[in-house]
Short mmCIF file of C-alpha atoms in Angstrom, two decimals:
data_model
loop_
_atom_site.label_atom_id
_atom_site.label_comp_id
_atom_site.label_asym_id
_atom_site.label_seq_id
_atom_site.Cartn_x
_atom_site.Cartn_y
_atom_site.Cartn_z
CA MET G 65 119.10 54.53 95.68
CA ILE G 66 122.02 55.88 98.34
CA MET G 67 121.26 59.52 99.01
CA SER G 68 123.62 62.40 98.54
CA ALA G 69 125.15 64.10 101.68
CA SER G 70 123.65 66.99 100.08
CA LYS G 71 120.26 65.71 100.13
CA LEU G 72 120.03 64.44 103.90
CA ILE G 73 121.26 67.79 104.88
CA ARG G 74 118.59 69.58 102.62
CA GLN G 75 116.43 67.28 104.77
CA LYS G 76 117.52 68.17 107.87
CA VAL G 77 117.46 71.71 107.54
CA PHE G 78 113.61 71.42 106.04
CA ARG G 79 112.92 69.35 109.30
CA THR G 80 114.43 72.02 111.30
CA VAL G 81 112.73 75.29 109.48
CA GLN G 82 108.95 73.19 110.07
CA ALA G 83 109.96 72.75 113.89
CA VAL G 84 110.16 76.09 113.77
CA VAL G 85 107.20 76.98 112.24
CA LYS G 86 104.93 74.75 114.38
CA ARG G 87 106.44 76.64 117.76
CA THR G 88 105.18 79.62 115.96
CA ARG G 89 101.46 80.15 115.31
CA GLY G 90 101.07 83.24 112.61
CA VAL G 91 104.70 83.52 111.63
CA LYS G 92 104.60 86.65 109.73
CA MET G 93 105.70 85.54 106.00
CA ALA G 94 104.78 89.19 104.72
CA GLU G 95 102.32 87.96 102.01
CA ARG G 96 98.83 88.35 100.62
CA GLN G 97 97.26 85.05 101.77
CA GLY G 98 99.34 83.35 104.33
CA PHE G 99 99.00 79.01 105.11
CA GLU G 100 100.21 76.81 107.21
CA PRO G 101 103.88 75.73 106.34
CA TRP G 102 104.69 73.15 103.65
CA ASP G 103 106.00 69.64 105.17
CA PRO G 104 108.25 68.41 102.85
CA ARG G 105 108.04 64.66 104.38
CA LYS G 106 104.18 64.72 103.04
CA GLY G 107 104.66 65.83 100.25
CA GLN G 108 103.01 68.67 98.22
CA ARG G 109 99.69 69.52 96.13
CA ILE G 110 100.53 70.34 92.72
CA SER G 111 98.21 71.70 90.49
CA ASN G 112 98.74 72.21 86.66
CA PRO G 113 97.56 73.70 83.72
CA SER G 114 94.77 71.10 82.89
CA ARG G 115 93.60 70.71 86.73
CA SER G 116 93.86 73.23 89.41
CA THR G 117 93.46 72.21 93.46
CA ALA G 118 92.52 75.44 95.44
CA PRO G 119 94.36 75.98 98.74
CA ALA G 120 92.83 73.45 101.60
CA PRO G 121 90.46 75.32 104.18
CA LEU G 122 92.15 76.58 106.94
CA GLN G 123 91.00 75.80 110.71
CA GLY G 124 89.68 78.35 113.33
CA ALA G 125 90.12 82.04 114.67
CA HIS G 126 92.22 83.29 117.63
CA SER G 127 92.56 86.24 119.11
CA LEU G 128 96.40 87.64 118.91
CA ARG G 129 97.63 89.45 121.70
CA PRO G 130 101.09 90.51 120.19
CA ALA G 131 104.12 91.09 122.65
CA SER G 132 105.46 94.97 122.46
CA GLY G 133 109.41 94.76 120.96
CA ASP G 134 111.16 92.24 119.15
CA ASP G 135 108.63 89.14 119.96
CA LYS G 136 108.99 85.61 119.59
CA SER G 137 107.23 85.11 116.08
CA THR G 138 110.11 88.27 114.10
CA ARG G 139 112.43 86.27 116.04
CA SER G 140 111.30 83.09 114.71
CA HIS G 141 111.05 84.62 111.29
CA ARG G 142 114.43 85.54 111.47
CA ILE G 143 115.60 82.24 111.77
CA ILE G 144 113.73 80.44 109.44
CA LEU G 145 114.82 83.24 106.59
CA VAL G 146 118.53 81.77 107.95
CA THR G 147 117.57 79.43 107.31
CA LEU G 148 116.22 79.34 103.84
CA PHE G 149 119.16 81.53 103.04
CA PHE G 150 121.38 78.43 103.93
CA VAL G 151 119.26 75.93 101.60
CA THR G 152 119.98 78.24 99.41
CA GLY G 153 123.54 77.39 98.97
CA LEU G 154 122.70 73.84 99.51
CA ALA G 155 119.92 73.39 96.70
CA THR G 156 122.21 72.74 94.11
CA SER G 157 120.28 72.48 90.45
CA SER G 158 120.87 69.65 87.65
CA CYS G 159 121.93 72.43 85.62
CA SER G 160 125.03 72.98 87.13
CA GLU G 161 125.64 69.53 87.12
CA THR G 162 124.89 69.45 83.12
CA GLY G 163 126.76 72.49 82.17
CA LEU G 164 123.80 74.39 81.31
CA THR G 165 122.82 77.73 82.68
CA LYS G 166 118.95 77.99 84.07
CA LEU G 167 118.04 79.88 81.31
CA GLU G 168 119.43 77.07 78.52
CA ALA G 169 117.73 74.08 80.93
CA VAL G 170 114.64 75.74 80.98
CA LYS G 171 114.43 75.84 76.95
CA ARG G 172 116.22 72.60 77.04
CA ALA G 173 113.69 71.03 79.38
CA GLY G 174 110.35 72.73 76.84
CA GLU G 175 108.55 74.06 79.77
CA LEU G 176 108.61 77.19 82.57
CA VAL G 177 107.58 76.07 85.89
CA VAL G 178 106.08 78.92 87.66
CA LEU G 179 104.70 78.97 91.78
CA THR G 180 101.61 80.74 92.62
CA ARG G 181 98.40 80.99 94.07
CA LYS G 182 94.99 80.94 93.26
CA SER G 183 93.23 84.31 93.48
CA PRO G 184 91.20 86.69 91.34
CA THR G 185 94.41 89.14 91.29
CA THR G 186 97.11 86.16 90.22
CA TYR G 187 95.62 82.97 88.67
CA TYR G 188 92.36 81.33 88.38
CA GLU G 189 90.08 79.34 86.38
CA GLY G 190 87.51 81.50 84.63
CA ALA G 191 84.75 79.83 82.18
CA ASP G 192 87.06 80.36 79.43
CA GLY G 193 89.96 78.96 80.91
CA TYR G 194 92.57 80.33 82.64
CA ALA G 195 93.83 83.99 83.83
CA GLY G 196 94.94 86.54 85.86
CA ILE G 197 97.59 89.28 85.59
CA GLU G 198 100.30 87.20 86.89
CA TYR G 199 99.48 83.87 84.52
CA ASP G 200 98.83 86.32 81.66
CA MET G 201 102.60 87.94 82.55
CA ALA G 202 103.87 84.37 82.95
CA ARG G 203 102.85 83.20 79.75
CA ALA G 204 103.70 85.71 77.96
CA PHE G 205 107.42 85.18 79.56
CA ALA G 206 107.23 81.57 78.38
CA GLU G 207 105.91 82.51 74.95
CA HIS G 208 108.70 84.80 74.85
CA LEU G 209 111.33 81.87 75.96
CA GLY G 210 109.55 79.27 73.52
CA VAL G 211 108.64 77.01 75.95
CA LYS G 212 105.11 75.60 77.36
CA LEU G 213 103.99 76.90 81.05
CA LYS G 214 103.13 75.28 83.85
CA MET G 215 101.70 76.92 86.72
CA VAL G 216 102.16 75.38 89.89
CA VAL G 217 99.88 75.79 92.93
CA PRO G 218 101.12 74.59 96.90
CA GLU G 219 98.93 73.27 99.34
CA HIS G 220 100.10 76.54 101.40
CA PHE G 221 101.13 79.74 100.80
CA GLU G 222 104.50 79.39 102.61
CA ASP G 223 105.07 76.58 100.41
CA ILE G 224 106.30 79.05 97.68
CA LEU G 225 109.22 80.00 99.53
CA LEU G 226 110.81 76.97 100.32
CA MET G 227 109.89 75.09 97.22
CA LEU G 228 111.22 78.01 95.45
CA GLN G 229 114.69 77.89 97.39
CA GLU G 230 114.99 74.22 97.00
CA GLY G 231 114.54 74.41 93.11
CA LYS G 232 111.12 72.82 93.18
CA ALA G 233 110.14 75.76 90.18
CA ASP G 234 112.03 78.42 88.18
CA MET G 235 110.23 81.06 89.75
CA ALA G 236 107.50 82.37 91.37
CA ALA G 237 104.40 84.96 90.33
CA ALA G 238 102.38 84.80 93.22
CA GLY G 239 101.83 88.63 93.90
CA LEU G 240 104.83 88.60 96.37
CA THR G 241 105.63 91.82 98.23
CA VAL G 242 109.33 92.93 98.21
CA THR G 243 110.29 93.15 101.88
CA ARG G 244 113.69 93.76 103.26
CA ASP G 245 113.74 90.23 104.84
CA ARG G 246 112.61 88.43 101.73
CA SER G 247 115.30 90.36 99.68
CA GLU G 248 117.94 88.83 101.92
CA VAL G 249 117.39 85.10 100.53
CA ILE G 250 115.32 86.09 97.42
CA GLN G 251 115.76 87.35 94.09
CA PHE G 252 113.26 89.71 92.95
CA ALA G 253 112.80 91.34 89.39
CA PRO G 254 111.61 94.73 89.34
CA PRO G 255 108.46 96.14 90.41
CA TYR G 256 105.22 95.75 87.88
CA GLN G 257 102.76 97.04 89.99
CA ARG G 258 102.35 98.79 93.37
CA ILE G 259 99.95 98.84 96.09
CA ASN G 260 98.51 99.90 99.45
CA GLN G 261 96.93 98.19 102.28
CA GLN G 262 93.67 99.62 102.50
CA LEU G 263 91.01 99.03 105.76
CA VAL G 264 87.87 98.67 104.50
CA TYR G 265 84.23 99.28 106.34
CA ARG G 266 80.37 98.80 105.49
CA GLN G 267 78.68 101.44 103.72
CA GLY G 268 76.13 103.06 106.28
CA THR G 269 78.20 102.83 109.12
CA THR G 270 80.69 105.08 110.48
CA LYS G 271 83.79 105.97 108.60
CA PRO G 272 87.24 105.44 110.63
CA LYS G 273 89.53 108.32 110.21
CA SER G 274 92.56 106.81 112.13
CA VAL G 275 93.96 104.08 113.80
CA ALA G 276 92.62 105.09 117.01
CA ASP G 277 88.97 104.99 115.71
CA ILE G 278 89.33 101.18 115.39
CA VAL G 279 90.57 100.40 118.82
CA GLY G 280 88.16 98.25 120.37
CA GLU G 281 86.77 97.80 117.22
CA ASP G 282 85.71 94.06 115.83
CA ILE G 283 88.44 93.43 112.93
CA MET G 284 89.69 90.13 111.64
CA VAL G 285 92.58 89.75 108.92
CA THR G 286 93.69 86.25 107.46
CA ALA G 287 96.48 84.65 109.68
CA GLY G 288 100.20 84.96 108.35
CA THR G 289 99.43 87.94 106.33
CA THR G 290 101.19 91.20 106.06
CA TYR G 291 97.98 92.90 107.55
CA ALA G 292 98.99 90.84 110.87
CA GLN G 293 102.61 92.07 110.41
CA ARG G 294 100.98 95.49 110.25
CA LEU G 295 98.99 95.38 112.68
CA THR G 296 101.88 93.82 115.09
CA GLU G 297 103.71 97.05 114.00
CA LEU G 298 100.56 99.07 115.29
CA LYS G 299 99.86 97.45 118.47
CA LYS G 300 103.45 98.95 119.59
CA ARG G 301 101.69 102.53 119.30
CA TYR G 302 97.97 101.47 120.15
CA LYS G 303 98.90 99.22 123.46
CA ASN G 304 94.47 98.42 123.19
CA LEU G 305 94.61 97.50 119.87
CA GLU G 306 93.30 94.05 119.18
CA TRP G 307 92.11 91.86 116.32
CA ASN G 308 91.56 88.55 115.61
CA GLU G 309 93.08 86.25 112.61
CA SER G 310 90.99 83.69 110.77
CA ARG G 311 93.13 80.43 109.38
CA GLU G 312 89.54 79.31 107.93
CA LEU G 313 88.42 82.76 105.87
CA ASP G 314 90.64 83.99 103.05
CA THR G 315 90.38 87.97 102.17
CA GLU G 316 87.86 87.88 100.10
CA GLU G 317 85.48 86.26 102.25
CA LEU G 318 86.55 88.98 104.94
CA ILE G 319 85.40 91.64 102.59
CA GLN G 320 82.02 89.48 101.58
CA ARG G 321 81.51 89.64 105.66
CA VAL G 322 82.46 93.78 106.26
CA ALA G 323 79.42 94.32 103.10
CA GLU G 324 76.76 92.16 104.63
CA GLY G 325 77.60 93.47 108.08
CA THR G 326 78.56 90.40 110.00
CA LEU G 327 82.12 91.52 110.64
CA THR G 328 82.97 95.39 111.33
CA PHE G 329 86.78 95.94 109.57
CA THR G 330 89.32 93.72 107.64
CA ILE G 331 92.39 95.05 106.08
CA ALA G 332 92.89 93.96 101.87
CA ASP G 333 95.47 95.25 99.22
CA SER G 334 94.15 98.24 97.24
CA ASN G 335 94.12 95.77 94.25
CA ILE G 336 91.84 93.21 96.10
CA VAL G 337 89.55 95.40 97.45
CA ALA G 338 89.36 96.99 93.15
CA THR G 339 88.39 93.75 92.18
CA ASN G 340 85.71 93.24 94.95
CA ARG G 341 83.82 96.29 94.89
CA PRO G 342 81.70 95.98 91.95
CA LEU G 343 80.52 92.57 93.59
CA PHE G 344 80.00 94.56 96.92
CA PRO G 345 78.46 98.02 96.19
CA ASP G 346 78.34 98.36 100.27
CA LEU G 347 81.98 98.04 100.55
CA ARG G 348 84.02 101.24 101.40
CA VAL G 349 87.41 102.34 101.92
CA ALA G 350 87.96 104.05 104.96
CA PHE G 351 92.04 104.88 105.02
CA ASP G 352 95.27 103.54 103.67
CA ILE G 353 96.83 101.12 106.46
CA GLN G 354 100.36 100.83 104.95
CA ARG G 355 102.81 103.07 102.52
CA LYS G 356 102.69 101.26 98.73
CA GLU G 357 104.30 98.06 98.51
CA PRO G 358 106.18 96.78 95.54
CA LEU G 359 104.73 93.56 93.90
CA ALA G 360 107.75 91.27 91.65
CA TRP G 361 108.37 87.91 90.21
CA ALA G 362 111.04 85.98 92.80
CA PHE G 363 113.65 83.96 91.82
CA ARG G 364 116.26 81.71 94.00
CA LYS G 365 119.44 83.41 94.89
CA ASP G 366 122.31 81.65 93.49
CA GLN G 367 125.36 82.25 90.95
CA ASP G 368 123.03 81.80 87.92
CA ASP G 369 121.45 84.77 87.07
CA SER G 370 120.66 84.33 83.17
CA LEU G 371 117.05 83.29 83.98
CA PHE G 372 116.55 86.13 86.19
CA ASN G 373 118.13 88.27 83.73
CA GLU G 374 116.24 87.37 80.84
CA ALA G 375 113.05 87.93 82.89
CA VAL G 376 114.15 91.27 83.86
CA ASN G 377 114.65 91.88 80.22
CA PHE G 378 111.23 90.70 79.53
CA GLN G 379 109.72 92.82 81.67
CA LYS G 380 111.50 95.83 80.65
CA HIS G 381 110.59 95.21 77.29
CA LEU G 382 106.41 94.73 78.58
CA LYS G 383 107.11 98.22 80.29
CA HIS G 384 108.44 99.96 77.07
CA THR G 385 105.57 98.68 74.69
CA GLY G 386 102.90 99.30 77.71
CA GLU G 387 101.73 95.89 77.99
CA ILE G 388 102.01 95.94 81.68
CA LYS G 389 100.17 99.32 81.56
CA VAL G 390 97.26 97.13 79.06
CA LEU G 391 97.13 94.43 81.39
CA LEU G 392 96.50 96.21 84.58
CA GLU G 393 93.77 98.35 82.90
CA ARG G 394 92.05 95.08 81.68
CA TYR G 395 91.97 94.07 85.03
CA TYR G 396 91.80 97.09 87.01
CA GLY G 397 90.83 99.57 84.56
CA ALA G 398 86.68 98.95 84.86
CA THR G 399 86.62 98.22 88.83
CA ASP G 400 85.03 102.04 89.91
CA SER G 401 81.27 101.75 90.45
CA ASP G 402 78.86 103.92 91.51
CA TYR G 403 76.70 102.81 94.67
CA PHE G 404 73.16 103.08 93.77
CA ASN G 405 73.89 101.75 90.11
CA MET G 406 75.70 98.52 91.31
CA THR G 407 73.02 97.65 94.16
CA LEU G 408 70.23 97.59 92.04
CA TYR G 409 72.47 95.83 89.35
CA GLN G 410 72.91 93.07 91.95
CA LEU G 411 69.04 92.97 92.75
CA ARG G 412 68.07 93.10 88.56
CA ILE G 413 70.57 90.26 88.87
CA GLN G 414 68.62 87.58 91.12
CA ASN G 415 65.42 88.96 90.29
CA VAL G 416 65.43 90.13 86.64
CA LEU G 417 67.80 88.21 84.52
CA PRO G 418 67.07 84.34 85.54
CA SER G 419 64.01 84.97 82.87
CA HIS G 420 66.09 86.58 80.03
CA ARG G 421 69.15 84.49 80.73
CA HIS G 422 68.18 81.66 77.77
CA LEU G 423 68.09 84.06 75.48
CA PHE G 424 71.43 85.37 76.19
CA GLU G 425 72.81 82.44 76.17
CA GLU G 426 71.16 81.16 73.08
CA ALA G 427 72.07 84.25 71.15
CA GLY G 428 75.96 84.05 72.46
CA GLN G 429 76.41 80.48 71.40
CA LYS G 430 74.64 81.67 67.71
CA TYR G 431 77.19 84.40 67.40
CA GLY G 432 80.10 83.40 69.43
CA ILE G 433 79.39 86.07 71.62
CA ASP G 434 79.92 85.51 75.83
CA TRP G 435 76.59 85.80 76.98
CA ARG G 436 77.47 87.19 80.08
CA LEU G 437 78.82 90.20 77.81
CA LEU G 438 75.31 90.13 75.82
CA ALA G 439 73.69 90.42 79.42
CA ALA G 440 75.81 93.05 80.42
CA ILE G 441 75.20 95.35 77.63
CA ALA G 442 71.48 95.07 77.29
CA TYR G 443 71.59 96.07 80.96
CA GLN G 444 73.38 99.22 80.00
CA GLU G 445 70.78 99.62 77.07
CA SER G 446 67.47 98.85 78.75
CA TYR G 447 67.82 97.73 82.15
CA TRP G 448 66.59 94.54 80.97
CA ASN G 449 63.27 95.90 80.27
CA PRO G 450 61.61 94.41 77.48
CA ARG G 451 59.07 96.99 77.01
CA ALA G 452 61.70 99.91 77.09
CA THR G 453 61.37 102.91 75.23
CA SER G 454 63.47 106.01 74.72
CA PRO G 455 62.34 109.81 73.41
CA THR G 456 64.41 109.21 70.88
CA GLY G 457 62.23 105.91 69.71
CA VAL G 458 64.93 103.00 70.15
CA ARG G 459 62.99 100.27 71.67
CA GLY G 460 63.22 96.76 73.33
CA LEU G 461 65.48 94.71 75.84
CA MET G 462 68.88 95.92 72.99
CA MET G 463 67.56 99.00 72.45
CA LEU G 464 67.64 99.23 68.67
CA THR G 465 66.64 101.81 65.97
CA GLU G 466 64.04 101.19 63.36
CA ALA G 467 66.32 101.63 60.87
CA THR G 468 68.86 98.94 62.58
CA ALA G 469 66.21 96.67 63.37
CA GLU G 470 64.92 96.69 59.70
CA HIS G 471 68.33 96.04 58.65
CA LEU G 472 69.08 93.31 61.26
CA GLY G 473 65.68 91.75 60.01
CA VAL G 474 63.75 92.19 63.49
CA THR G 475 59.85 92.96 62.92
CA ASP G 476 59.07 93.42 66.64
CA ARG G 477 61.69 95.10 69.26
CA LEU G 478 59.39 94.59 71.41
CA ASP G 479 59.79 90.95 71.34
CA PRO G 480 62.58 89.71 73.84
CA LYS G 481 64.01 87.03 71.72
CA GLN G 482 63.84 88.89 68.47
CA SER G 483 65.60 92.19 70.17
CA VAL G 484 68.30 89.83 71.60
CA ASP G 485 68.91 88.30 68.51
CA GLY G 486 69.42 91.16 66.55
CA GLY G 487 71.43 93.20 68.95
CA ALA G 488 73.95 90.00 69.12
CA LEU G 489 73.80 89.89 65.12
CA TYR G 490 74.60 93.51 64.76
CA ILE G 491 77.63 93.08 67.44
CA ARG G 492 78.67 90.36 65.57
CA GLN G 493 78.94 92.66 62.56
CA MET G 494 80.74 95.36 64.62
CA ILE G 495 83.42 93.26 65.77
CA ASP G 496 84.24 91.86 62.78
CA ARG G 497 84.61 95.12 60.82
CA ILE G 498 87.22 95.74 63.30
CA PRO G 499 90.55 96.07 61.66
CA GLU G 500 92.39 92.65 62.13
CA SER G 501 95.37 94.08 63.72
CA THR G 502 92.85 95.08 66.64
CA THR G 503 93.06 91.83 69.08
CA GLU G 504 91.02 90.87 72.06
CA PRO G 505 89.56 92.13 74.67
CA ASP G 506 90.48 95.55 72.68
CA ARG G 507 88.59 94.30 69.64
CA THR G 508 85.37 93.97 71.85
CA TRP G 509 85.73 97.17 73.39
CA MET G 510 86.21 99.11 70.19
CA ALA G 511 83.75 97.37 68.61
CA LEU G 512 81.14 98.64 71.81
CA ALA G 513 82.19 101.93 71.13
CA ALA G 514 81.24 101.62 67.52
CA TYR G 515 77.92 100.14 68.80
CA ASN G 516 77.96 103.54 70.83
CA VAL G 517 78.59 106.27 68.70
CA GLY G 518 79.55 105.14 65.06
CA TYR G 519 81.75 102.94 63.12
CA PHE G 520 82.99 105.76 61.61
CA HIS G 521 83.23 107.77 64.51
CA LEU G 522 85.53 105.29 66.24
CA MET G 523 87.53 105.39 62.80
CA ASP G 524 88.52 109.11 62.98
CA ALA G 525 89.39 108.47 66.73
CA ARG G 526 91.93 105.80 65.54
CA GLU G 527 93.27 108.45 63.35
CA ILE G 528 93.59 110.90 66.09
CA THR G 529 95.36 108.22 68.23
CA ARG G 530 97.73 107.34 65.44
CA ARG G 531 98.71 111.35 64.76
CA ARG G 532 99.10 111.57 68.09
CA ASN G 533 101.56 108.94 68.67
CA GLY G 534 99.34 106.20 70.53
CA ASP G 535 98.28 102.51 69.69
CA PRO G 536 95.58 102.84 67.41
CA ASP G 537 94.71 98.95 68.39
CA LYS G 538 94.72 99.28 71.97
CA TRP G 539 91.97 100.56 73.24
CA ASN G 540 93.01 102.40 76.48
CA ASP G 541 94.98 104.83 73.98
CA VAL G 542 91.99 104.84 71.64
CA LYS G 543 89.28 105.66 74.61
CA ALA G 544 91.87 108.81 75.81
CA ASN G 545 90.99 110.28 72.27
CA LEU G 546 87.90 109.93 72.09
CA PRO G 547 86.55 112.70 73.83
CA LEU G 548 88.65 115.03 70.89
CA LEU G 549 85.90 114.15 68.52
CA ALA G 550 83.71 117.31 70.56
CA SER G 551 86.34 119.49 70.20
CA PRO G 552 86.34 122.06 67.36
CA ALA G 553 89.98 122.67 66.88
CA VAL G 554 89.97 118.64 66.24
CA TYR G 555 86.65 117.38 64.59
CA LYS G 556 86.80 119.96 61.86
CA ASN G 557 89.88 118.18 60.51
CA LEU G 558 88.26 114.81 60.70
CA LYS G 559 86.39 113.05 57.74
CA TYR G 560 83.23 112.86 59.98
CA GLY G 561 83.02 115.30 61.81
CA TYR G 562 81.56 116.29 65.54
CA ALA G 563 80.69 113.19 67.73
CA ARG G 564 80.23 113.60 71.67
CA GLY G 565 83.09 111.12 72.11
CA ASN G 566 82.59 110.86 76.09
CA GLU G 567 79.62 108.65 75.93
CA PRO G 568 81.28 105.89 74.19
CA VAL G 569 84.19 105.95 76.58
CA ASN G 570 81.64 105.80 79.73
CA TYR G 571 79.45 103.17 78.06
CA VAL G 572 82.17 100.63 77.17
CA SER G 573 82.90 101.61 80.84
CA ARG G 574 79.95 100.66 82.62
CA ILE G 575 79.61 97.71 80.51
CA ARG G 576 82.96 96.08 81.49
CA ARG G 577 82.13 96.77 85.16
CA TYR G 578 78.42 94.77 84.50
CA TYR G 579 80.35 92.37 82.55
CA ASP G 580 83.05 91.76 85.46
CA VAL G 581 80.60 91.24 88.13
CA LEU G 582 78.34 88.62 86.05
CA VAL G 583 81.73 87.32 85.07
CA LYS G 584 82.75 86.50 89.15
CA LEU G 585 79.76 85.74 90.49
CA ASP G 586 79.45 82.79 87.46
CA GLN G 587 82.71 81.60 88.55
CA LYS G 588 81.63 81.31 92.27
CA VAL G 589 78.74 79.51 91.23
CA GLN G 590 80.97 77.37 89.04
CA GLU G 591 83.56 76.51 91.50
CA LYS G 592 80.52 75.41 94.06
CA ILE G 593 79.40 73.23 91.63
CA ARG G 594 82.63 71.61 90.84
CA ASN G 595 83.50 71.31 94.54
CA GLU G 596 79.93 70.09 95.29
CA ALA G 597 80.65 67.31 92.32
CA ILE G 598 83.72 66.27 94.20
CA GLY G 599 82.61 66.37 97.58
CA LEU G 600 84.84 69.20 98.47
CA THR G 601 84.46 72.34 100.29
CA ALA G 602 86.97 75.26 99.13
CA PRO G 603 86.77 78.44 100.33
CA ALA G 604 85.76 80.52 96.93
CA ILE G 605 87.98 82.65 94.99
#
């Protein structure tokens, strides 16, 4: 087959890009997780929704001594961006050849191809399938278009920019930061979230108050990220500032090292810190090291904006309906952690949970409830103490009242098996009782609130939410109005009267924190098992 002139030119251009990158170790591509550039001659590893491939582990760590002023890496970065801009003009798509717009081509193909990366804050495989805020939004966009979603995970982060420019995908949804240099060659949709870079340290060590306090300290960041770029900028002011860049450890692994005391400082985005704090109660934020940065979807720049414009309108709709706010709350709304409580929780996960886990798994399978959720509820109720008894007379692992136990057929509340089975049945009944208009996960959170405060008080809170122009089917709206059940001006006009509405809000929030920790720990275990099964050693997500 005769190769087209444009294809030959594109190959030469990409060889030029590769040569520049090879000469520049640690090129700053202004991104969360930087990996070595993609070599188009070797191809790329692509995951699909049925089989994901984690990025290959990076090799080695090296000391960095950035030059002051306009260093070589900055100049090389500009060369790459200019080259990518040139590629944009060459990478003509089949859309123009067929006379279809990009939007029409996606609908005709029946598939939306989205570049992403594996991370707890973007896209990952959980026990119940794929998840992540970028995945959820991309899936919703695909459903809006009436097509299937295909998530593509390149082998290295830099591949995302190159593949997007060459037209290997329709868009990128990978927690991409909007920067001035990038905006010259990539078209960004309006930002959906803003984050800051944060310096983190370990509880019990001296808290630094400024950059001056970390000069001469042990600092490590992932190579090729905006964290390294920010440190390079700070180096111009703090001449003695030194750090290491790891090409082997990702940001989550560096956070873990800080929490365990084997590394003094690292830098991470605020959303990454938020999702990791429940896992590492010793982790603390010293200060923000960078102003807020926007995250957004990315599209290739060319004359056809049909798909881009559709995405912009779709995200406007998500903001107008509050769906983006709901997604942010779903993934980051239960990430606050109490140091002492979470430390005790981590210990009991190791020492106490194993003896009860089979009970939660059996009841979960029987009633269609995630066993980790049942375990989280039981921890909130009794700290997994099967003989727990409150002054009001509730008893057992699930802390059932005598009346509830009798209703459920539980004859011995101190019997762990009966207690867990009865509690799971009661929660199942409460979930099924919530109005059908409420979908998951809001349905479960409302059921837990009803479990705590009573079903009819929850119905009152839903009515208050409706009167205040909120959505009674959204937990985020209902929880904002639950505390009003204790207000005389409000509860005197309610059907079921007074209730301590703050309690179910705190109750659900704590259970969600416990549940999130169990889910993340379980995911790490499952990932390790999968890697061992296929003989791989991949970085934990």
